Coordinates of C-alpha atoms in Angstrom, one line a residue:
Chain A
X19 CA -147.2 9.4 24.1
X20 CA -145.9 9.4 20.8
X21 CA -144.0 7.0 18.2
X22 CA -140.3 8.5 18.2
X23 CA -141.0 9.4 22.4
X24 CA -141.9 5.7 23.5
X25 CA -138.7 4.7 21.7
X26 CA -137.2 6.6 23.4
X27 CA -138.1 6.1 26.5
X28 CA -137.8 1.9 25.9
X29 CA -134.0 2.7 24.5
X30 CA -133.1 4.8 27.8
X31 CA -134.9 2.4 30.3
X32 CA -133.2 -0.7 28.6
X33 CA -129.0 1.4 29.2
X34 CA -129.8 2.1 32.3
X35 CA -130.7 -1.4 33.4
X36 CA -128.2 -3.0 31.6
X37 CA -126.2 0.0 34.5
X38 CA -127.5 -1.5 37.6
X39 CA -127.0 -4.9 37.7
X40 CA -123.4 -4.3 36.8
X41 CA -122.8 -2.9 39.9
X42 CA -125.1 -5.1 42.1
X43 CA -123.1 -7.0 40.9
X44 CA -119.9 -5.1 42.4
X45 CA -118.4 -9.0 44.4
X46 CA -117.7 -7.8 48.2
X47 CA -114.6 -7.1 48.4
X48 CA -113.0 -8.8 51.3
X49 CA -109.9 -8.3 53.0
X50 CA -109.7 -11.1 55.2
X51 CA -110.4 -14.8 54.9
X52 CA -111.5 -17.8 57.0
X53 CA -109.8 -21.1 57.1
X54 CA -111.3 -23.6 59.3
X55 CA -112.0 -27.1 60.2
X56 CA -114.4 -28.8 57.3
X57 CA -116.2 -30.5 60.2
X58 CA -115.6 -31.2 64.0
X59 CA -116.4 -34.2 65.4
X60 CA -118.4 -33.5 69.3
X61 CA -120.5 -35.7 72.0
X62 CA -123.6 -35.1 73.7
X63 CA -122.4 -33.5 76.8
X64 CA -119.0 -32.2 75.6
X65 CA -117.6 -29.1 75.2
X66 CA -114.5 -28.3 72.9
X67 CA -113.3 -25.3 71.8
X68 CA -113.2 -24.8 67.7
X69 CA -110.6 -23.0 66.2
X70 CA -110.8 -20.4 63.5
X71 CA -108.2 -19.2 61.3
X72 CA -108.8 -15.1 60.1
X73 CA -105.8 -15.1 57.8
X74 CA -105.7 -11.0 56.9
X75 CA -104.4 -10.5 52.9
X76 CA -100.8 -9.1 52.8
X77 CA -100.6 -5.1 53.9
X78 CA -103.9 -5.3 55.9
X79 CA -104.6 -5.7 59.8
X80 CA -108.3 -5.0 61.7
X81 CA -109.2 -3.4 64.5
X82 CA -108.4 -5.6 68.0
X83 CA -111.7 -6.7 69.2
X84 CA -111.3 -4.6 72.3
X85 CA -110.4 -0.9 71.6
X86 CA -109.5 2.1 73.1
X87 CA -110.4 4.7 71.1
X88 CA -114.6 4.2 70.9
X89 CA -114.5 5.9 67.8
X90 CA -112.8 3.1 66.2
X91 CA -114.7 -0.2 65.8
X92 CA -114.2 -3.5 67.2
X93 CA -113.9 -7.1 65.5
X94 CA -116.7 -8.6 67.0
X95 CA -117.5 -12.8 65.4
X96 CA -121.1 -13.6 67.1
X97 CA -123.3 -16.2 66.1
X98 CA -126.1 -15.4 64.0
X99 CA -127.6 -19.3 64.3
X100 CA -127.7 -22.2 65.8
X101 CA -129.2 -24.7 66.4
X102 CA -130.9 -26.7 69.1
X103 CA -129.3 -27.9 72.3
X104 CA -125.8 -26.3 71.0
X105 CA -124.3 -24.1 72.9
X106 CA -122.0 -20.9 71.8
X107 CA -120.5 -19.1 74.3
X108 CA -118.2 -15.7 73.4
X109 CA -115.2 -17.0 70.9
X110 CA -111.5 -16.2 72.5
X111 CA -109.6 -13.8 71.2
X112 CA -105.2 -13.6 71.0
X113 CA -103.4 -11.3 72.5
X114 CA -103.5 -8.1 69.3
X115 CA -100.7 -6.5 68.9
X116 CA -99.5 -2.5 68.7
X117 CA -99.6 -0.7 65.7
X118 CA -98.5 3.0 65.6
X119 CA -99.0 5.4 63.3
X120 CA -96.7 7.4 62.0
X121 CA -97.1 11.0 63.6
X122 CA -99.8 9.4 65.2
X123 CA -100.4 10.7 68.9
X124 CA -101.7 7.3 69.7
X125 CA -100.7 3.8 69.2
X126 CA -104.2 1.5 68.4
X127 CA -104.2 -2.8 68.7
X128 CA -104.8 -4.4 66.0
X129 CA -104.3 -7.7 64.7
X130 CA -101.8 -8.8 61.5
X131 CA -101.9 -11.5 59.5
X132 CA -103.5 -13.9 61.6
X133 CA -105.7 -14.3 63.2
X134 CA -106.6 -17.5 66.0
X135 CA -109.8 -17.2 67.8
X136 CA -111.5 -20.4 69.5
X137 CA -115.0 -20.8 69.9
X138 CA -116.4 -23.4 72.9
X139 CA -118.9 -24.9 71.5
X140 CA -121.2 -27.3 74.4
X141 CA -123.4 -29.4 72.7
X142 CA -126.2 -30.2 75.9
X143 CA -127.3 -34.2 76.0
X144 CA -129.9 -33.8 74.4
X145 CA -128.5 -32.9 70.8
X146 CA -129.5 -34.9 68.3
X147 CA -126.8 -37.2 66.1
X148 CA -125.9 -36.0 62.7
X149 CA -124.5 -33.0 61.0
X150 CA -125.5 -30.0 62.5
X151 CA -124.5 -25.9 60.9
X152 CA -123.4 -22.6 63.4
X153 CA -123.6 -20.0 61.4
X154 CA -120.9 -16.9 62.5
X155 CA -120.6 -13.4 61.5
X156 CA -116.8 -11.8 61.6
X157 CA -117.6 -8.0 61.9
X158 CA -114.7 -5.9 60.8
X159 CA -113.0 -3.4 60.5
X160 CA -109.7 -3.0 58.1
X161 CA -106.9 -0.3 57.3
X162 CA -103.6 -0.9 55.2
X163 CA -100.3 1.8 55.1
X164 CA -102.1 4.7 53.8
X165 CA -106.1 4.4 54.4
X166 CA -109.0 2.5 56.1
X167 CA -111.9 1.2 54.7
X168 CA -115.4 0.8 55.5
X169 CA -116.4 -2.0 57.8
X170 CA -117.6 -5.3 57.0
X171 CA -119.5 -8.1 57.7
X172 CA -118.7 -11.5 56.5
X173 CA -120.9 -14.8 58.1
X174 CA -118.8 -18.1 58.0
X175 CA -120.5 -21.4 58.7
X176 CA -119.3 -24.3 62.1
X177 CA -119.8 -28.0 60.4
X178 CA -120.7 -30.4 64.1
X179 CA -120.8 -34.0 63.7
X180 CA -122.4 -34.7 67.1
X181 CA -121.7 -38.1 67.6
X182 CA -122.9 -41.0 70.1
X183 CA -120.0 -41.4 72.6
X184 CA -118.9 -44.6 72.5
X185 CA -115.8 -46.7 73.9
X186 CA -114.0 -46.8 70.3
X187 CA -114.4 -43.2 69.5
X188 CA -113.7 -41.9 72.7
X189 CA -110.2 -43.6 73.0
X190 CA -109.3 -41.7 69.1
Chain B
X8 CA -136.7 -0.8 7.3
X9 CA -137.3 2.1 9.0
X10 CA -137.7 1.5 12.3
X11 CA -134.5 -0.2 12.8
X12 CA -132.4 3.3 11.0
X13 CA -133.9 5.1 13.9
X14 CA -132.8 2.1 16.5
X15 CA -129.7 2.6 15.6
X16 CA -129.3 6.0 15.0
X17 CA -131.0 6.5 19.0
X18 CA -128.6 3.2 19.7
X19 CA -125.0 5.9 18.8
X20 CA -127.3 8.9 20.6
X21 CA -127.8 7.6 23.9
X22 CA -124.0 6.4 23.9
X23 CA -122.9 9.3 25.5
X24 CA -126.2 8.7 28.1
X25 CA -125.3 5.8 29.0
X26 CA -121.0 7.1 30.0
X27 CA -122.8 9.9 32.1
X28 CA -125.5 6.5 33.9
X29 CA -121.8 4.5 34.4
X30 CA -119.8 7.8 35.7
X31 CA -122.9 8.1 38.7
X32 CA -122.8 5.4 39.1
X33 CA -119.5 4.3 39.0
X34 CA -118.1 7.3 40.7
X35 CA -115.8 8.1 37.7
X36 CA -116.1 11.9 36.3
X37 CA -113.3 12.2 33.8
X38 CA -112.4 10.2 31.1
X39 CA -108.1 10.5 32.2
X40 CA -108.3 9.5 35.6
X41 CA -104.5 8.5 35.5
X42 CA -104.0 12.3 35.2
X43 CA -105.9 13.1 38.0
X44 CA -103.8 16.4 39.6
X45 CA -104.1 19.2 36.8
X46 CA -107.6 18.2 36.2
X47 CA -111.1 20.9 37.6
X48 CA -112.0 19.8 41.1
X49 CA -116.0 18.1 41.0
X50 CA -118.3 20.6 41.7
X51 CA -120.3 19.8 45.6
X52 CA -122.7 21.0 47.3
X53 CA -122.8 19.7 51.2
X54 CA -124.8 20.3 54.1
X55 CA -122.5 21.1 57.9
X56 CA -123.4 20.9 61.1
X57 CA -125.1 23.1 61.9
X58 CA -127.1 22.1 57.8
X59 CA -125.8 25.4 56.1
X60 CA -125.0 24.2 52.1
X61 CA -121.9 24.8 51.4
X62 CA -121.0 24.1 47.4
X63 CA -117.3 24.1 46.6
X64 CA -117.2 27.3 44.2
X65 CA -118.0 29.7 46.8
X66 CA -114.3 28.6 47.5
X67 CA -113.0 29.4 44.2
X68 CA -110.3 31.9 44.8
X69 CA -108.8 29.9 47.9
X70 CA -106.4 27.0 48.4
X71 CA -108.8 24.4 50.2
X72 CA -107.1 21.0 51.3
X73 CA -110.5 18.7 51.7
X74 CA -109.7 15.5 54.1
X75 CA -112.0 12.7 53.5
X76 CA -113.0 10.8 56.1
X77 CA -115.4 8.9 58.7
X78 CA -115.5 8.5 62.4
X79 CA -114.2 5.2 63.2
X80 CA -110.9 5.1 60.8
X81 CA -107.6 5.7 63.0
X82 CA -106.1 7.3 60.0
X83 CA -108.5 10.4 60.3
X84 CA -108.5 10.7 63.7
X85 CA -104.4 10.5 64.0
X86 CA -105.2 13.3 61.2
X87 CA -107.3 15.3 62.9
X88 CA -105.3 17.5 65.2
X89 CA -102.6 18.3 62.5
X90 CA -105.6 19.4 60.2
X91 CA -106.7 21.5 62.6
X92 CA -103.3 23.1 62.7
X93 CA -102.8 23.9 59.2
X94 CA -106.1 25.8 59.6
X95 CA -104.8 27.8 61.2
X96 CA -101.2 27.4 59.9
X97 CA -102.6 29.2 56.6
X98 CA -105.2 30.6 57.3
X99 CA -104.1 34.6 56.4
X100 CA -102.2 32.3 53.7
X101 CA -106.3 31.6 51.6
X102 CA -106.1 28.9 52.2
X103 CA -108.9 27.2 53.5
X104 CA -109.4 23.6 55.6
X105 CA -113.1 20.8 55.0
X106 CA -113.2 17.7 56.0
X107 CA -116.0 15.6 53.9
X108 CA -117.6 13.0 56.1
X109 CA -118.7 9.2 54.2
X110 CA -121.7 8.4 54.4
X111 CA -122.0 9.3 58.6
X112 CA -125.7 10.6 60.4
X113 CA -124.9 13.8 60.9
X114 CA -125.3 13.1 65.5
X115 CA -122.7 10.6 64.8
X116 CA -120.3 13.2 63.1
X117 CA -120.6 16.2 65.4
X118 CA -120.6 14.0 68.6
X119 CA -117.2 11.7 67.9
X120 CA -115.2 14.2 65.2
X121 CA -116.4 17.9 66.2
X122 CA -116.7 17.7 69.5
X123 CA -113.0 15.7 69.5
X124 CA -111.5 18.1 68.5
X125 CA -113.2 20.8 68.0
X126 CA -112.6 21.8 64.5
X127 CA -112.7 25.1 63.8
X128 CA -113.3 25.1 59.7
X129 CA -116.7 23.1 57.9
X130 CA -117.0 19.7 58.8
X131 CA -119.8 18.5 55.6
X132 CA -121.8 15.5 55.5
X133 CA -122.1 13.4 52.3
X134 CA -124.1 11.3 53.4
X135 CA -124.6 8.7 50.4
X136 CA -120.9 9.1 49.6
X137 CA -121.8 10.2 46.0
X138 CA -119.4 13.6 46.6
X139 CA -116.2 10.9 47.8
X140 CA -117.0 8.5 44.7
X141 CA -116.8 11.8 42.1
X142 CA -113.1 12.3 43.5
X143 CA -111.9 8.6 43.1
X144 CA -109.0 7.7 40.6
X145 CA -110.7 4.7 38.4
X146 CA -107.6 3.2 38.5
X147 CA -107.1 2.9 41.9
X148 CA -108.3 0.0 43.9
X149 CA -110.3 -0.4 40.6
X150 CA -111.9 -3.5 42.9
X151 CA -113.5 -1.5 45.3
X152 CA -116.4 0.6 45.3
X153 CA -115.4 4.9 44.8
X154 CA -117.3 6.0 47.4
X155 CA -114.7 3.4 50.3
X156 CA -111.2 4.4 47.6
X157 CA -111.1 7.6 49.1
X158 CA -111.7 7.6 53.0
X159 CA -108.4 8.8 54.8
X160 CA -107.2 10.7 51.6
X161 CA -106.4 14.7 50.9
X162 CA -106.8 16.4 48.6
X163 CA -105.4 19.9 47.7
X164 CA -107.6 21.9 44.7
X165 CA -106.4 25.4 44.0
X166 CA -107.5 28.9 43.0
X167 CA -108.5 28.0 39.8
X168 CA -111.0 24.8 41.4
X169 CA -107.7 22.0 39.9
X170 CA -106.5 19.1 41.5
X171 CA -103.3 19.5 43.0
X172 CA -102.8 16.8 45.6
X173 CA -104.0 13.5 45.8
X174 CA -102.7 11.7 49.0
X175 CA -103.5 8.5 46.7
X176 CA -101.2 9.1 44.5
X177 CA -98.4 10.3 46.2
X178 CA -98.0 8.7 49.5
X179 CA -96.9 5.5 50.4
X180 CA -97.6 5.5 54.3
X181 CA -100.4 7.4 55.7
X182 CA -99.3 11.4 56.3
X183 CA -101.0 11.9 59.7
X184 CA -98.5 15.9 59.7
X185 CA -99.4 16.8 56.3
X186 CA -95.7 16.8 55.4
X187 CA -96.9 16.1 51.8
X188 CA -99.9 17.8 51.2
X189 CA -98.3 20.9 53.1
X190 CA -94.5 20.8 51.0
X191 CA -97.2 21.3 48.1
X192 CA -98.5 23.3 49.6
X193 CA -95.5 25.4 50.3
X194 CA -94.4 25.8 46.7
X195 CA -97.8 27.0 44.9
X196 CA -98.1 29.9 47.4
X197 CA -94.1 30.7 46.7
X198 CA -95.3 30.4 43.1
X199 CA -97.6 34.0 43.7

């Protein structure tokens, strides 16, 4: 390869490379925000419903957790990682709202504004005392008044503090 | 000194190529995409569900209505019967209808779109979303991926290949019955 050709190739690769990171750095835009307590105190042997609030950005809605139309993608909250001796049960969703598109033949069920779900968590008697992290994933497909967006995954963490049972704490 | 001069010249030489790479990655196809209407529609060549290739240029001389869809998109499903109705109403008026499905496999599109709605017009597969991306105006939802911006949108291309309608620019609410698109189509057909 002669000098000119080699230089051309280097400069081409430089500019090509300069653009690919731009694409890789595009933020994963989300249409929801997850709000919850910074940590949950649970005793060994206790089962608690942990509240998680999923706030839709203004003007957006997401599909319900159960959809009538099999083409649609239901919202789901699944467990990715859970510590030993802690059990996470299926989340409890509220009743979705009907949403009818103008001129559409059927309405569909969606969540709008704030979705409050409860995640039942049981800490076994054998669970280690201390801090634990449960990793969950929200899978959702959002639309606004004009268009729909690709389904997205939003992982989130629930911090659980397993404390020893003491009369003092239990009376709180 | 010569080497520095050579690098400067090469830098200037590659600037347009750099823009080209940017256009490829970010889906832009025109310097001023705020003026989408009236611009030549980007060419594409896509396979339909039977595996036949359709080029946009094959339809030059026709009005072309394109709906950009996915199987899971409720707006697209709501619009599907009206697209079929439009296709049948306007087929003898030199109007061709297409669906471009974005980033979904052939079998899924066949079962969830074609088998369900029994379209009489082609459903094309934009497997990597690059065609949808090329139609996305850069000033609409700039923080989203370009192929995503076009989902559930409708385009009308005239016989000369110019974009005459893009629902993303003209609608405040989803128009399942394609009222605005038909209005524009009737205006154009009325001028002939």
